[in-house]
């Protein structure tokens, strides 16, 4: 069996350094080795409250982000989930063999249920089935994601296994690919993962201006002992910043701690902000240039979707045949 990479991101606001350091840096590495499909999973993004006036723009912005970050359309396909209805068809079929109990125990469902009590809908519960369909539709076997997505990958494997047992071997086993730091924590809530829905001061957007980056890092939550060291339990805020520093500079944690011995948090934070500004600048410049080329971006997506559709249709045909629908 040949390797194929699939991963997706919801168009639901600005991409942040959690998405980048926790998942996308692996996309860039993997596309050098394997064929990849990277999806803008817009159907997923409407399972929580959203603004229809902003959705189209959010989808365009995310496509721009993918390309500016270095997704290479010669090597990888970029697709928009809702352009390929095969995702939904397969999701329905897989949903019919997925016990409710498997879905009810998924941690993201439990937390989204709390978060969106006034918007509790079937989509929130069946979200991981659609994600399973996204992956299995292409028979992808490598899925680079952040740590929060691991229960979804486990579920995908359970569903695939059940389908294979019931109807004959069809789907491969999926392997999640994690980055070295697959859980970046929130700037103002360092015990929770960095998240768009926790507000703008919780995350550092890849498109944040230098002024905003300086201000957000300066006000990131830290303890009061002014000692720079890694201690996730007692010092989650500074540990998170240390690990972001390490990921952006490739210096080891020990080297960084040594460098800032007796220098205090203010100097450390100020340097970290400048490092991030410098690291994000090529992306921001490229994004600016690409934003003037909407035709080019649309072409890339439509080419990607043409190729993806062939695989999607073949899988769906096979699945329908196996379950007696063709
Ligand atoms: N904090 C994070 N650390 C590491 N990886 C992360 N990812 C997200 N947040 C972190 C990974 O980014 C990819 C895209 O995720 P998504 O489209 O599902 O976005 P998300 O998880 O919904 O992002 P948010 O900011 O957390 O949104 P809300 O607040 O709406 O839930 C995935 O691979 C994810 O693991």
Coordinates of C-alpha atoms and ligand atoms in Angstrom, one line a residue:
X1 CA 0.0 0.0 0.0
X2 CA 1.4 3.4 -0.9
X3 CA 1.4 6.3 1.6
X4 CA -1.0 9.2 1.3
X5 CA -1.2 12.2 3.7
X6 CA -4.5 13.9 4.5
X7 CA -5.1 16.7 6.9
X8 CA -7.7 19.5 7.2
X9 CA -8.3 22.8 9.0
X10 CA -11.5 24.6 9.6
X11 CA -12.0 28.0 8.0
X12 CA -13.2 29.6 11.3
X13 CA -11.0 32.6 11.9
X14 CA -7.3 33.4 11.8
X15 CA -4.8 30.6 11.9
X16 CA -2.7 30.7 15.0
X17 CA 0.8 29.5 16.0
X18 CA -0.9 26.5 17.7
X19 CA -2.2 25.3 14.3
X20 CA 1.2 26.0 12.8
X21 CA 3.6 24.6 15.4
X22 CA 1.1 21.8 16.3
X23 CA 0.2 20.6 12.8
X24 CA 1.2 22.6 9.7
X25 CA 5.0 22.3 10.1
X26 CA 4.5 18.6 9.6
X27 CA 2.5 19.2 6.5
X28 CA 5.5 21.0 5.0
X29 CA 7.8 18.2 5.8
X30 CA 5.5 15.4 4.7
X31 CA 4.8 17.0 1.3
X32 CA 8.5 16.5 0.5
X33 CA 8.1 12.7 0.9
X34 CA 4.5 11.7 0.1
X35 CA 1.5 12.8 -2.0
X36 CA -0.7 15.0 0.2
X37 CA -4.2 16.3 0.3
X38 CA -4.8 19.4 2.5
X39 CA -8.4 20.3 3.0
X40 CA -10.3 23.4 4.0
X41 CA -13.0 21.7 6.0
X42 CA -15.8 24.2 5.7
X43 CA -18.6 21.7 6.6
X44 CA -16.9 21.1 9.9
X45 CA -16.8 24.8 10.6
X46 CA -20.6 25.2 10.5
X47 CA -21.2 22.8 13.4
X48 CA -20.7 25.8 15.8
X49 CA -22.2 29.3 15.5
X50 CA -20.9 31.2 12.5
X51 CA -21.5 34.2 10.3
X52 CA -22.6 33.3 6.7
X53 CA -21.4 36.8 5.6
X54 CA -17.9 36.0 6.7
X55 CA -17.6 32.3 5.8
X56 CA -16.7 32.8 2.1
X57 CA -13.9 35.2 3.1
X58 CA -12.7 32.8 5.8
X59 CA -12.3 30.0 3.2
X60 CA -10.4 32.3 0.8
X61 CA -8.1 33.5 3.7
X62 CA -7.3 29.9 4.7
X63 CA -6.4 29.0 1.1
X64 CA -4.1 32.0 1.1
X65 CA -2.6 30.9 4.4
X66 CA -1.9 27.4 3.1
X67 CA 0.0 28.7 0.0
X68 CA 1.8 31.4 1.9
X69 CA 3.0 28.9 4.5
X70 CA 4.6 26.8 1.8
X71 CA 2.0 24.2 0.7
X72 CA 3.3 23.5 -2.8
X73 CA 0.6 22.9 -5.3
X74 CA 3.0 21.0 -7.5
X75 CA 3.3 18.4 -4.8
X76 CA 0.1 18.7 -2.8
X77 CA -3.6 19.1 -3.5
X78 CA -5.6 21.8 -1.8
X79 CA -9.3 21.1 -1.7
X80 CA -12.4 22.7 -0.2
X81 CA -14.5 20.0 1.5
X82 CA -17.9 21.2 0.4
X83 CA -16.9 21.2 -3.2
X84 CA -16.7 17.4 -3.0
X85 CA -20.1 16.0 -1.9
X86 CA -18.5 12.5 -1.7
X87 CA -17.3 13.5 1.8
X88 CA -20.9 13.7 3.0
X89 CA -22.0 10.6 1.2
X90 CA -19.3 8.5 2.8
X91 CA -19.9 10.2 6.2
X92 CA -23.6 9.1 6.1
X93 CA -22.6 5.5 5.3
X94 CA -20.0 5.4 8.0
X95 CA -22.4 7.0 10.4
X96 CA -24.8 4.0 10.0
X97 CA -22.1 1.7 11.4
X98 CA -20.9 4.0 14.2
X99 CA -22.5 3.3 17.6
X100 CA -23.7 6.4 19.4
X101 CA -21.7 5.5 22.5
X102 CA -18.4 5.8 20.5
X103 CA -19.4 9.4 19.6
X104 CA -20.7 10.5 23.0
X105 CA -17.4 9.7 24.7
X106 CA -15.2 11.8 22.4
X107 CA -13.6 14.6 24.5
X108 CA -14.1 17.4 21.9
X109 CA -17.9 16.6 21.8
X110 CA -18.1 16.8 25.5
X111 CA -16.3 20.2 25.6
X112 CA -18.2 21.7 22.6
X113 CA -21.4 20.6 24.2
X114 CA -20.5 22.7 27.2
X115 CA -19.3 25.6 25.1
X116 CA -22.4 25.7 22.8
X117 CA -25.3 24.7 25.0
X118 CA -27.6 26.9 22.9
X119 CA -26.4 25.4 19.6
X120 CA -26.3 21.7 20.4
X121 CA -26.8 20.0 17.1
X122 CA -26.4 16.7 15.3
X123 CA -23.3 18.1 13.5
X124 CA -21.4 18.5 16.7
X125 CA -22.0 14.9 17.6
X126 CA -21.3 13.5 14.1
X127 CA -18.3 15.8 13.5
X128 CA -15.7 12.9 14.0
X129 CA -17.6 10.7 11.6
X130 CA -17.3 13.4 8.9
X131 CA -13.6 13.6 9.8
X132 CA -13.3 9.9 9.4
X133 CA -14.9 10.1 6.0
X134 CA -12.6 13.0 5.0
X135 CA -9.6 10.7 5.6
X136 CA -11.0 7.3 4.5
X137 CA -12.4 8.8 1.3
X138 CA -8.9 9.1 0.0
X139 CA -7.6 5.9 1.8
X140 CA -5.1 8.2 3.4
X141 CA -2.9 6.5 6.0
X142 CA -0.9 9.4 7.4
X143 CA -2.7 12.2 9.2
X144 CA -0.6 15.1 10.7
X145 CA -2.7 16.7 13.5
X146 CA -2.4 18.3 16.9
X147 CA -2.7 16.2 20.0
X148 CA -6.4 17.3 20.5
X149 CA -7.3 15.3 17.4
X150 CA -6.0 12.0 18.6
X151 CA -9.3 10.7 19.8
X152 CA -10.7 11.4 16.3
X153 CA -8.0 9.4 14.6
X154 CA -8.6 6.5 17.1
X155 CA -12.3 6.6 16.2
X156 CA -11.5 6.7 12.4
X157 CA -9.5 3.5 12.9
X158 CA -12.4 1.9 14.9
X159 CA -14.9 2.8 12.2
X160 CA -12.6 1.6 9.4
X161 CA -12.0 -1.7 11.2
X162 CA -15.7 -2.2 11.7
X163 CA -16.4 -1.5 8.0
X164 CA -13.6 -3.9 6.9
X165 CA -15.0 -6.6 9.2
X166 CA -18.6 -6.1 8.0
X167 CA -18.0 -5.6 4.3
X168 CA -14.5 -6.8 3.4
X169 CA -11.1 -5.1 3.6
X170 CA -11.4 -1.6 2.2
X171 CA -9.7 1.0 4.4
X172 CA -6.1 1.1 5.6
X173 CA -5.0 1.7 9.2
X174 CA -4.4 5.4 9.9
X175 CA -1.3 6.7 11.6
X176 CA -1.5 10.1 13.3
X177 CA 1.7 12.2 12.8
X178 CA 2.4 14.5 15.7
X179 CA 4.9 17.4 15.9
X180 CA 7.5 17.6 18.7
X181 CA 5.2 19.9 20.6
X182 CA 1.7 18.8 19.5
X183 CA -0.1 20.9 22.1
X184 CA 0.6 24.7 22.2
X185 CA -1.1 26.3 25.2
X186 CA -3.2 29.5 25.3
X187 CA -1.3 32.7 26.1
X188 CA -3.7 33.8 28.8
X189 CA -4.8 30.3 29.8
X190 CA -1.7 28.2 29.7
X191 CA -3.5 25.2 31.2
X192 CA -5.7 24.9 28.1
X193 CA -4.7 24.5 24.5
X194 CA -4.4 27.7 22.4
X195 CA -7.7 28.1 20.7
X196 CA -9.5 30.7 18.6
X197 CA -12.7 30.4 20.5
X198 CA -11.1 31.5 23.7
X199 CA -10.6 35.0 22.4
X200 CA -8.0 37.0 20.6
X201 CA -5.6 37.4 23.5
X202 CA -5.5 33.6 23.9
X203 CA -3.8 33.1 20.6
X204 CA -1.2 34.5 18.4
X205 CA -2.4 34.7 14.8
X206 CA 0.0 34.1 12.0
X207 CA -1.2 37.4 10.5
X208 CA -0.8 39.5 13.7
X209 CA 1.0 42.7 13.2
X210 CA 4.4 43.3 15.1
X211 CA 2.7 45.7 17.5
X212 CA 0.0 43.1 18.4
X213 CA 2.6 40.3 18.8
X214 CA 4.7 42.4 21.2
X215 CA 1.6 43.3 23.2
X216 CA 0.2 39.7 23.3
X217 CA 3.5 38.2 24.4
X218 CA 4.1 40.9 27.0
X219 CA 0.8 40.2 28.6
X220 CA 0.9 36.4 28.3
X221 CA 0.2 34.8 31.7
X222 CA 3.3 33.9 33.7
X223 CA 4.0 33.2 37.4
X224 CA 5.7 35.8 39.6
X225 CA 9.1 34.2 40.4
X226 CA 10.8 35.5 37.3
X227 CA 12.9 32.3 36.9
X228 CA 13.0 30.9 33.3
X229 CA 12.7 27.2 33.5
X230 CA 10.6 24.4 32.2
X231 CA 8.1 23.1 34.7
X232 CA 4.7 22.4 33.1
X233 CA 3.0 21.7 36.4
X234 CA 4.1 24.7 38.4
X235 CA 5.0 27.1 35.6
X236 CA 2.7 26.4 32.6
X237 CA 2.9 29.9 31.2
X238 CA 6.6 30.3 31.0
X239 CA 7.0 26.6 30.0
X240 CA 4.7 27.3 27.0
X241 CA 6.6 30.4 26.0
X242 CA 9.9 28.6 26.4
X243 CA 8.7 25.8 24.2
X244 CA 7.5 28.3 21.6
X245 CA 10.9 30.0 21.7
X246 CA 12.6 26.6 21.2
X247 CA 10.3 25.7 18.3
X248 CA 11.0 29.0 16.5
X249 CA 14.7 29.1 17.1
X250 CA 15.6 25.4 17.3
X251 CA 17.8 26.3 20.4
X252 CA 17.4 23.7 23.1
X253 CA 15.4 24.5 26.2
X254 CA 18.6 24.2 28.3
X255 CA 20.4 26.7 26.0
X256 CA 17.5 29.2 26.3
X257 CA 17.3 28.8 30.1
X258 CA 21.1 29.4 30.3
X259 CA 20.9 32.4 28.1
X260 CA 18.2 34.1 30.3
X261 CA 19.6 33.1 33.6
X262 CA 19.1 36.2 35.9
X263 CA 17.6 38.2 33.0
X264 CA 13.9 37.9 34.0
X265 CA 10.7 37.5 32.1
X266 CA 10.5 41.0 30.6
X267 CA 13.7 40.6 28.6
X268 CA 12.8 37.0 27.6
X269 CA 9.3 38.0 26.5
X270 CA 10.6 41.0 24.6
X271 CA 13.2 38.9 22.7
X272 CA 10.6 36.2 22.0
X273 CA 8.2 38.7 20.5
X274 CA 11.0 39.9 18.1
X275 CA 11.9 36.3 17.2
X276 CA 8.3 35.5 16.3
X277 CA 7.9 38.8 14.3
X278 CA 11.0 37.9 12.3
X279 CA 10.0 34.3 11.7
X280 CA 6.5 35.2 10.6
X281 CA 7.6 38.0 8.3
X282 CA 8.4 35.9 5.1
X283 CA 4.9 34.2 5.5
X284 CA 3.2 37.6 6.0
X285 CA 5.0 39.1 3.0
X286 CA 4.2 36.1 0.7
X287 CA 0.6 36.2 1.9
X288 CA 0.4 39.9 1.0
X289 CA 1.7 39.2 -2.5
X290 CA -0.6 36.2 -3.1
X291 CA -3.6 38.2 -1.9
X292 CA -3.5 40.1 -5.2
X293 CA -3.8 36.8 -7.2
X294 CA -7.3 35.4 -6.5
X295 CA -7.5 33.8 -10.0
X296 CA -4.2 31.9 -9.4
X297 CA -5.5 30.6 -6.1
X298 CA -8.8 29.5 -7.5
X299 CA -7.0 27.6 -10.3
X300 CA -4.8 25.7 -7.8
X301 CA -7.9 24.7 -5.8
X302 CA -9.8 23.6 -8.9
X303 CA -6.8 21.5 -10.1
X304 CA -6.4 19.9 -6.7
X305 CA -10.1 19.1 -6.5
X306 CA -10.1 17.5 -10.0
X307 CA -7.4 15.1 -8.9
X308 CA -9.0 14.4 -5.5
X309 CA -12.4 13.8 -7.0
X310 CA -11.1 10.9 -9.0
X311 CA -9.9 9.1 -5.8
X312 CA -13.0 10.1 -3.9
X313 CA -15.3 8.7 -6.6
X314 CA -13.4 5.5 -6.9
X315 CA -13.6 4.9 -3.1
X316 CA -17.3 5.7 -2.9
X317 CA -18.0 3.4 -5.8
X318 CA -16.2 0.6 -4.1
X319 CA -18.0 1.3 -0.8
X320 CA -21.4 1.4 -2.4
X321 CA -20.7 -1.8 -4.2
X322 CA -19.6 -3.5 -1.1
X323 CA -22.7 -2.5 0.9
X324 CA -25.1 -3.4 -2.0
X325 CA -26.0 0.0 -3.2
X326 CA -24.7 -0.3 -6.7
Ligands
LIG1 N1 -3.2 24.7 20.5 C1 -2.9 23.8 19.6 N2 -1.8 23.1 19.7 C2 -1.4 22.2 18.7 N3 -2.2 21.9 17.6 C3 -3.4 22.6 17.5 N4 -4.3 22.6 16.6 C4 -5.3 23.4 16.9 N5 -5.0 24.1 18.1 C5 -3.8 23.6 18.5 C6 -4.3 21.7 15.4 O1 -4.5 22.5 14.3 C7 -5.2 21.8 13.3 C8 -6.4 22.5 12.8 O2 -7.4 22.5 13.8 P1 -8.9 22.9 13.6 O3 -9.2 23.4 12.3 O4 -9.7 21.8 14.2 O5 -8.9 24.1 14.5 P2 -9.3 24.1 15.9 O6 -8.7 23.0 16.7 O7 -10.7 24.2 15.9 O8 -8.6 25.4 16.3 P3 -9.1 26.1 17.6 O9 -8.3 27.4 17.6 O10 -9.0 25.2 18.8 O11 -10.6 26.4 17.3 P4 -11.8 26.3 18.2 O12 -11.5 27.3 19.3 O13 -13.0 26.6 17.4 O14 -11.8 24.9 18.8 C9 -5.6 20.4 13.9 O15 -4.7 19.4 13.5 C10 -5.4 20.7 15.4 O16 -5.1 19.5 16.1

